[in-house]
mmCIF file of C-alpha atoms in Angstrom:
data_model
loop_
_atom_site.group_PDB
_atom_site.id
_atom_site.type_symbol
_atom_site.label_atom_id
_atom_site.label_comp_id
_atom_site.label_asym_id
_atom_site.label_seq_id
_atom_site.Cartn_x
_atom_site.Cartn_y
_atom_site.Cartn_z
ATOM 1 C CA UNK O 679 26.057 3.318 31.419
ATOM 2 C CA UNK O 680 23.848 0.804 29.244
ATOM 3 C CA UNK O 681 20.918 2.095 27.712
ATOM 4 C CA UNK O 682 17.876 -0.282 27.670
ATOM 5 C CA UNK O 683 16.664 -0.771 24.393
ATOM 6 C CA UNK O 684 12.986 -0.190 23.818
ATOM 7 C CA UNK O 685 10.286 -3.170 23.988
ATOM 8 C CA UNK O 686 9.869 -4.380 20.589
ATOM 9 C CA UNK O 687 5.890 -4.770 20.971
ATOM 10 C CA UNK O 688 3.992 -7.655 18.963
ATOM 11 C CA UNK O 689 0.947 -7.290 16.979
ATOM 12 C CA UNK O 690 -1.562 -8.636 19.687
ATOM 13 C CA UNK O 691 0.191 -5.821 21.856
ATOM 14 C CA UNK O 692 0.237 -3.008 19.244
ATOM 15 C CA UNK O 693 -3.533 -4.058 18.212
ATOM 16 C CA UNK O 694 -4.604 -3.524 21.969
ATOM 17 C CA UNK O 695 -2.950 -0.410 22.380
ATOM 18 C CA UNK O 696 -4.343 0.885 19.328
ATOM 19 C CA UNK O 697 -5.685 4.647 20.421
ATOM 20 C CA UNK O 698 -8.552 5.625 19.103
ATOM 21 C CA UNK O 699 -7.226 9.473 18.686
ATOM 22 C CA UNK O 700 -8.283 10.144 14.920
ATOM 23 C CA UNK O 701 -4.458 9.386 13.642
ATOM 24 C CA UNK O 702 -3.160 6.473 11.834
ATOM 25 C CA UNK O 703 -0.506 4.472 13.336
ATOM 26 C CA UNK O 704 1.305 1.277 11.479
ATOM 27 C CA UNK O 705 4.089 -1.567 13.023
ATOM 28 C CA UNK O 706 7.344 -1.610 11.867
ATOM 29 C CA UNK O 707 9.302 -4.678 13.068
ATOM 30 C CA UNK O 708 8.056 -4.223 16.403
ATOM 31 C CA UNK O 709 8.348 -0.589 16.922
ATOM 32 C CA UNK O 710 4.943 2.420 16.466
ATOM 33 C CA UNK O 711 5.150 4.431 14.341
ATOM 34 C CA UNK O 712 2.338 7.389 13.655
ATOM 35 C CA UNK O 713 2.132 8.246 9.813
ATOM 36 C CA UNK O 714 2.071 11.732 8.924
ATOM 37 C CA UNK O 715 -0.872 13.397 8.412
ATOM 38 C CA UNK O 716 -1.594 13.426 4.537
ATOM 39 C CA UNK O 717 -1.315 17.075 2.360
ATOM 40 C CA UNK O 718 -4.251 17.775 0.188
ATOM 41 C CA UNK O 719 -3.039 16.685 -2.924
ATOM 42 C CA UNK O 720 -1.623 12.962 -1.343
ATOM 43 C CA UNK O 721 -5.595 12.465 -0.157
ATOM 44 C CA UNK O 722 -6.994 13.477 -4.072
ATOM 45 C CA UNK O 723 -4.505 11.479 -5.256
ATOM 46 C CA UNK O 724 -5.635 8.467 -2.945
ATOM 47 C CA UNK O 725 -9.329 8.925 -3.511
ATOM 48 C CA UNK O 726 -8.799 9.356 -8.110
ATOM 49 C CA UNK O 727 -6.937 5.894 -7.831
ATOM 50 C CA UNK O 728 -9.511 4.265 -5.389
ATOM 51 C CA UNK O 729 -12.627 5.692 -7.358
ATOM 52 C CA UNK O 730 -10.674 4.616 -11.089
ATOM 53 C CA UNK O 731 -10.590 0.795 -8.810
ATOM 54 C CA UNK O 732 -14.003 0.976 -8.043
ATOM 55 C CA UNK O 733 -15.355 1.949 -11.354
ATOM 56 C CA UNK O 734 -13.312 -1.089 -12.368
ATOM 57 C CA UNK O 735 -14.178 -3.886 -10.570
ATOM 58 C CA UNK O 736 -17.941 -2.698 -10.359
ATOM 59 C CA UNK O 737 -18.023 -3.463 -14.300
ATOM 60 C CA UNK O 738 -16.328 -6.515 -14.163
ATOM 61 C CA UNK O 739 -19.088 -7.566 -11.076
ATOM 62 C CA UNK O 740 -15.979 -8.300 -9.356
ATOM 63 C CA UNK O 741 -16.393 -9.173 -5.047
ATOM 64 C CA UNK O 742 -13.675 -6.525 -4.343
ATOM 65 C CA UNK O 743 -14.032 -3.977 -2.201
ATOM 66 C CA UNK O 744 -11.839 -0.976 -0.481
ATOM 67 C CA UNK O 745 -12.543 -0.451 2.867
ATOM 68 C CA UNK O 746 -11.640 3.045 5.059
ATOM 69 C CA UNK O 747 -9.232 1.778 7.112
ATOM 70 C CA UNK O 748 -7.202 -1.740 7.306
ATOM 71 C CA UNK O 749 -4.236 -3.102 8.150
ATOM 72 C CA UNK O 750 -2.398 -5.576 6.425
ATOM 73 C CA UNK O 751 -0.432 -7.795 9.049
ATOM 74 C CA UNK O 752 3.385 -9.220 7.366
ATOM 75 C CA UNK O 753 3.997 -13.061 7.699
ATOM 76 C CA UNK O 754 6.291 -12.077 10.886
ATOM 77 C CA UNK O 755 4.101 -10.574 12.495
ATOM 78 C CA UNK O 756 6.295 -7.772 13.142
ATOM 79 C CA UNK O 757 4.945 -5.192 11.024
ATOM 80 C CA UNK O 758 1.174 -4.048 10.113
ATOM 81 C CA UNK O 759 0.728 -1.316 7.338
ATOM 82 C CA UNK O 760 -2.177 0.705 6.759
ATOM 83 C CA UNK O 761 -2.303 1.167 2.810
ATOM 84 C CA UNK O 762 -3.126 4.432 0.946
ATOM 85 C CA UNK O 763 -5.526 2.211 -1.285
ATOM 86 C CA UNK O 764 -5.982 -1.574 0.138
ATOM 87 C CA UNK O 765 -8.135 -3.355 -2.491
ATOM 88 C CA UNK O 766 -9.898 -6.309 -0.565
ATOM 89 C CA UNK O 767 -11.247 -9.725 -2.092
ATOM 90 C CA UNK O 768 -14.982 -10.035 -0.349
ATOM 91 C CA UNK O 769 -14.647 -13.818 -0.797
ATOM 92 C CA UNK O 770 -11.410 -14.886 1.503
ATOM 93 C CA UNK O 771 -12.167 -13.116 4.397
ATOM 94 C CA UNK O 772 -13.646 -15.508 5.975
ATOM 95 C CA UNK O 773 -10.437 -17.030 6.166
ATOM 96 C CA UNK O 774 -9.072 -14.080 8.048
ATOM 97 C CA UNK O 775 -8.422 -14.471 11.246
ATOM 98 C CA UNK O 776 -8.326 -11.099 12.879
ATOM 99 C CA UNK O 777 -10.761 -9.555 10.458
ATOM 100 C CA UNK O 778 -13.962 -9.600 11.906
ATOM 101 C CA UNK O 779 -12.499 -7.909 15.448
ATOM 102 C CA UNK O 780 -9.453 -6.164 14.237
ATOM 103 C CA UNK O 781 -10.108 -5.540 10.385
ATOM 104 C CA UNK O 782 -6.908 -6.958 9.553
ATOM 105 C CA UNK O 783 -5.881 -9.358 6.787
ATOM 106 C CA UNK O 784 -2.864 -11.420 6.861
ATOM 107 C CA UNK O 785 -3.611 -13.573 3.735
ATOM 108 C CA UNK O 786 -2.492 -12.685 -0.206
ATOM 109 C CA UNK O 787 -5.408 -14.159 -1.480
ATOM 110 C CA UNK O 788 -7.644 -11.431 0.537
ATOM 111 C CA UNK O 789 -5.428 -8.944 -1.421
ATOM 112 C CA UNK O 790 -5.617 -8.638 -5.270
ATOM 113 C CA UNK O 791 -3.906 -5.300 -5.229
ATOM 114 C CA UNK O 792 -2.154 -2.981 -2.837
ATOM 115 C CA UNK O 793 -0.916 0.925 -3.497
ATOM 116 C CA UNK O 794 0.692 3.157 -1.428
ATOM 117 C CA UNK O 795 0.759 6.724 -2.416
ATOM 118 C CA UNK O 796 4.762 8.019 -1.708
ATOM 119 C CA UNK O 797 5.087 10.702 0.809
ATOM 120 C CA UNK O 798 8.167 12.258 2.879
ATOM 121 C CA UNK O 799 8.785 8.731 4.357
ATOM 122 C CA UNK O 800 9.365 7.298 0.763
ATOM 123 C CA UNK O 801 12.219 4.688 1.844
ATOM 124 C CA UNK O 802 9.110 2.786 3.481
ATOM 125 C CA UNK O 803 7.160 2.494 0.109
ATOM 126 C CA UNK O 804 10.210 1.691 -2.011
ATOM 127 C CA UNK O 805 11.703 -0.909 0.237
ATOM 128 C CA UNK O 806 10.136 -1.829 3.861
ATOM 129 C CA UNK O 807 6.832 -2.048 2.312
ATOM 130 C CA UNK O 808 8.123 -3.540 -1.176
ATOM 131 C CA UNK O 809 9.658 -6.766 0.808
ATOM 132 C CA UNK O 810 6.662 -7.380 3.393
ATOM 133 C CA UNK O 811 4.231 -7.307 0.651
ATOM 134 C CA UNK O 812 6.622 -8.911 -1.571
ATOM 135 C CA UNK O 813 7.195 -11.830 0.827
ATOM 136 C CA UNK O 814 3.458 -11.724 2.024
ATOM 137 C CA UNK O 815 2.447 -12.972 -2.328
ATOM 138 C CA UNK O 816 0.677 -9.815 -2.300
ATOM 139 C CA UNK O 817 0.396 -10.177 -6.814
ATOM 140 C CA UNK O 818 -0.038 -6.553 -7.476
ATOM 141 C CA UNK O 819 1.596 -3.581 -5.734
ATOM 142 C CA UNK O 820 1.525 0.208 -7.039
ATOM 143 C CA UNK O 821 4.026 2.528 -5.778
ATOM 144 C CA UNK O 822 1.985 5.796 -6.984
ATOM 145 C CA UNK O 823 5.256 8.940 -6.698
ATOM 146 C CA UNK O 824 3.019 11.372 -7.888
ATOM 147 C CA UNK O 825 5.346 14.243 -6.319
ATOM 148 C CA UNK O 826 8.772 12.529 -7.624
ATOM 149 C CA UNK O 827 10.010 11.632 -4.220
ATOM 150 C CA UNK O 828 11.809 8.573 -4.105
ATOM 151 C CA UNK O 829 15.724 8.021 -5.070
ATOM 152 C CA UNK O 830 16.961 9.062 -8.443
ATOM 153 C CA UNK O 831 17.912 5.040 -9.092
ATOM 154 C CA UNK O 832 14.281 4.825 -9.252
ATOM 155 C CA UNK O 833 12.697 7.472 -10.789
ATOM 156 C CA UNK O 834 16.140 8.928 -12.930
ATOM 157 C CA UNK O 835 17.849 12.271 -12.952
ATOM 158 C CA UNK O 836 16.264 14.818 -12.628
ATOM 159 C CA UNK O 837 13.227 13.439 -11.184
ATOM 160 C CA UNK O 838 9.911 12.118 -12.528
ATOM 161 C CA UNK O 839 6.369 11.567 -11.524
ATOM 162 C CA UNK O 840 6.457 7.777 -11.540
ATOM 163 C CA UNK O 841 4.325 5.310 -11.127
ATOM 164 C CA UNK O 842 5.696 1.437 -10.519
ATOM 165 C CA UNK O 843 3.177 -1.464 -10.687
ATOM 166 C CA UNK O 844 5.152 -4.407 -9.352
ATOM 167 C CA UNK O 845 3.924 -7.565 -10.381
ATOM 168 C CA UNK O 846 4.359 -10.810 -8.447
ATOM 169 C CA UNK O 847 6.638 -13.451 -10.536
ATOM 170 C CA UNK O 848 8.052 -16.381 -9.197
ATOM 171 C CA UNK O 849 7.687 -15.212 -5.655
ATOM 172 C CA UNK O 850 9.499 -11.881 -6.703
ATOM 173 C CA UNK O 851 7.969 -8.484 -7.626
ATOM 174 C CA UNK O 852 8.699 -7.215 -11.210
ATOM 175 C CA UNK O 853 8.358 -3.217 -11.274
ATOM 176 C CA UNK O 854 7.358 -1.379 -14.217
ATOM 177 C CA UNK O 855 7.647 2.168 -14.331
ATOM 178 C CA UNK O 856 5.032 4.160 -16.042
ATOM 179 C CA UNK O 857 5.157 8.065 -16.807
ATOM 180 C CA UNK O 858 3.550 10.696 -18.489
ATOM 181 C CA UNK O 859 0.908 9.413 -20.853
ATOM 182 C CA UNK O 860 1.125 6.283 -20.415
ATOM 183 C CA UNK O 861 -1.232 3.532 -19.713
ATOM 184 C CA UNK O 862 -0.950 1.851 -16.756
ATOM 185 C CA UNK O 863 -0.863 -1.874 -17.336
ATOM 186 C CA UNK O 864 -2.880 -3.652 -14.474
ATOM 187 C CA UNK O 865 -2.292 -7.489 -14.335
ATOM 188 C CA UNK O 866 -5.533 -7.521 -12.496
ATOM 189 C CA UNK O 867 -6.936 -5.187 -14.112
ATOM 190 C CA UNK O 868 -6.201 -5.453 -18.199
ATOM 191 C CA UNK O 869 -8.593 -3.162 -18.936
ATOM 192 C CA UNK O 870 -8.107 -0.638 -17.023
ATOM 193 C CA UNK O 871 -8.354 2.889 -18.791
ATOM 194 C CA UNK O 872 -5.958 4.979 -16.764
ATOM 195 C CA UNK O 873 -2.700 6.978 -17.539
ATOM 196 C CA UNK O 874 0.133 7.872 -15.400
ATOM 197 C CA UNK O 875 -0.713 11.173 -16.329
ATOM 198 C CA UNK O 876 -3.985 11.157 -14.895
ATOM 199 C CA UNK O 877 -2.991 10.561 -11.338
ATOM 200 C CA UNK O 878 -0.613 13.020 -11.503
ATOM 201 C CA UNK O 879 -3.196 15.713 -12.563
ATOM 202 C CA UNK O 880 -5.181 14.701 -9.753
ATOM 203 C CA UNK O 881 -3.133 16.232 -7.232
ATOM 204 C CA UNK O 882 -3.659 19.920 -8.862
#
C-alpha cells in the first residue's frame, strides 16, 4: 500500500495558516515546523547580543533596527526562518514586498546581520540555515553555540562555547570561530566591544 506523501505547502499557504497561538513556527522546504520553546538561558543569551546590537548601531546613528518577530523568506520560497536576533536595515524596506502585511523580508540588503542562537535542533543553524542565508547574500551571519552544541568538526573535541561570524565573500560565507576572550570581529560592526566570553556569561 502507497503512502501519500504530505503537501509540501508554499509560503503564501504557510503565511495564511499562520496561527496566532503564542508559538513560533518557521518553513522548511515546504514542510511546518514549530520551534521549541526557548530555556532561560537561550532567551538572556538572545536579548545580551540584541541589546550589545542596539547599543551599537544607536552610536553609529545607524537606520537599523531589531524587530520582535520576523521572518526572513529564502530565494525559493520554500523556507521562512524566524531568527533569534534579525537585525533590519530601516531604509530597504520599502522594497519589501510582504513587509508591510506579513513582516517578512526577502531581500539581503534589508539584512545587515543575522544570528541564530544554537539550540537542540543545531543541524538547522549549522547547515539549513547557513545555505539559505548563504544563498539569500545575507553579509553577516552569527552562529552564537553558547551551550557547545553543534558537531565536534565545528566546535573540536571536547566541546567549546563557540561563536562563528560568517562573513559573506564572493557569494560564499567565511566562518570564523571565536572563543573564550576573544573579541568578536564584526564586519559590520568594527567596533564592536564584545567578547565571546561575554555571551557566554550571559546565560548564567
Amino acid at each position: 500500500m502507497t503512502q501519500a506523501l504530505p503537501k509540501l505547502l508554499t509560503f503564501d499557504e504557510f503565511s495564511e495558516w499562520y496561527p496566532n497561538d503564542g508559538k513560533r513556527y518557521e518553513l522548511h522546504k515546504g514542510v511546518i515546523v514549530e520551534m521549541p520553546s526557548p530555556t532561560g538561558a537561550h532567551e538572556k543569551v538572545v536579548g545580551f547580543i540584541a541589546r550589545k546590537l542596539t547599543v551599537e548601531f544607536d552610536r553609529l546613528n545607524l537606520p537599523y533596527t531589531i524587530p520582535k518577530t520576523a521572518l526572513v523568506k529564502t530565494p525559493s520560497a520554500e523556507s521562512a526562518y524566524s531568527p533569534d536576533v534579525l537585525l533590519l536595515n530601516l531604509d530597504n524596506l520599502d522594497n519589501e514586498p510582504l513587509f508591510q502585511k506579513q513582516s517578512t523580508v526577502s531581500q539581503a540588503a534589508s539584512v545587515p546581520i543575522v544570528i541564530e542562537v544554537v539550540s537542540t535542533n543545531w543541524r538547522d543553524d549549522y547547515y539549513n540555515k547557513f545555505r539559505d542565508y548563504e544563498e539569500m547574500g545575507i553579509p553577516e551571519y552569527w552562529i552564537a553555540d553558547y551551550a557547545a552544541l553543534g558537531a565536534r568538526k565545528f566546535i573540536g573535541n571536547p566541546k567549546q562555547s563557540t561563536i562563528f561570524v560568517c562573513e559573506l565573500v564572493d557569494g560564499e560565507y567565511q566562518m570564523t570561530p571565536f572563543q573564550g576572550n576573544t573579541a568578536i570581529l564584526s564586519p559590520t560592526f568594527p567596533q564592536l566591544n564584545l567578547t565571546a566570553q561575554q555571551i557566554f556569561d550571559a546565560a548564567n
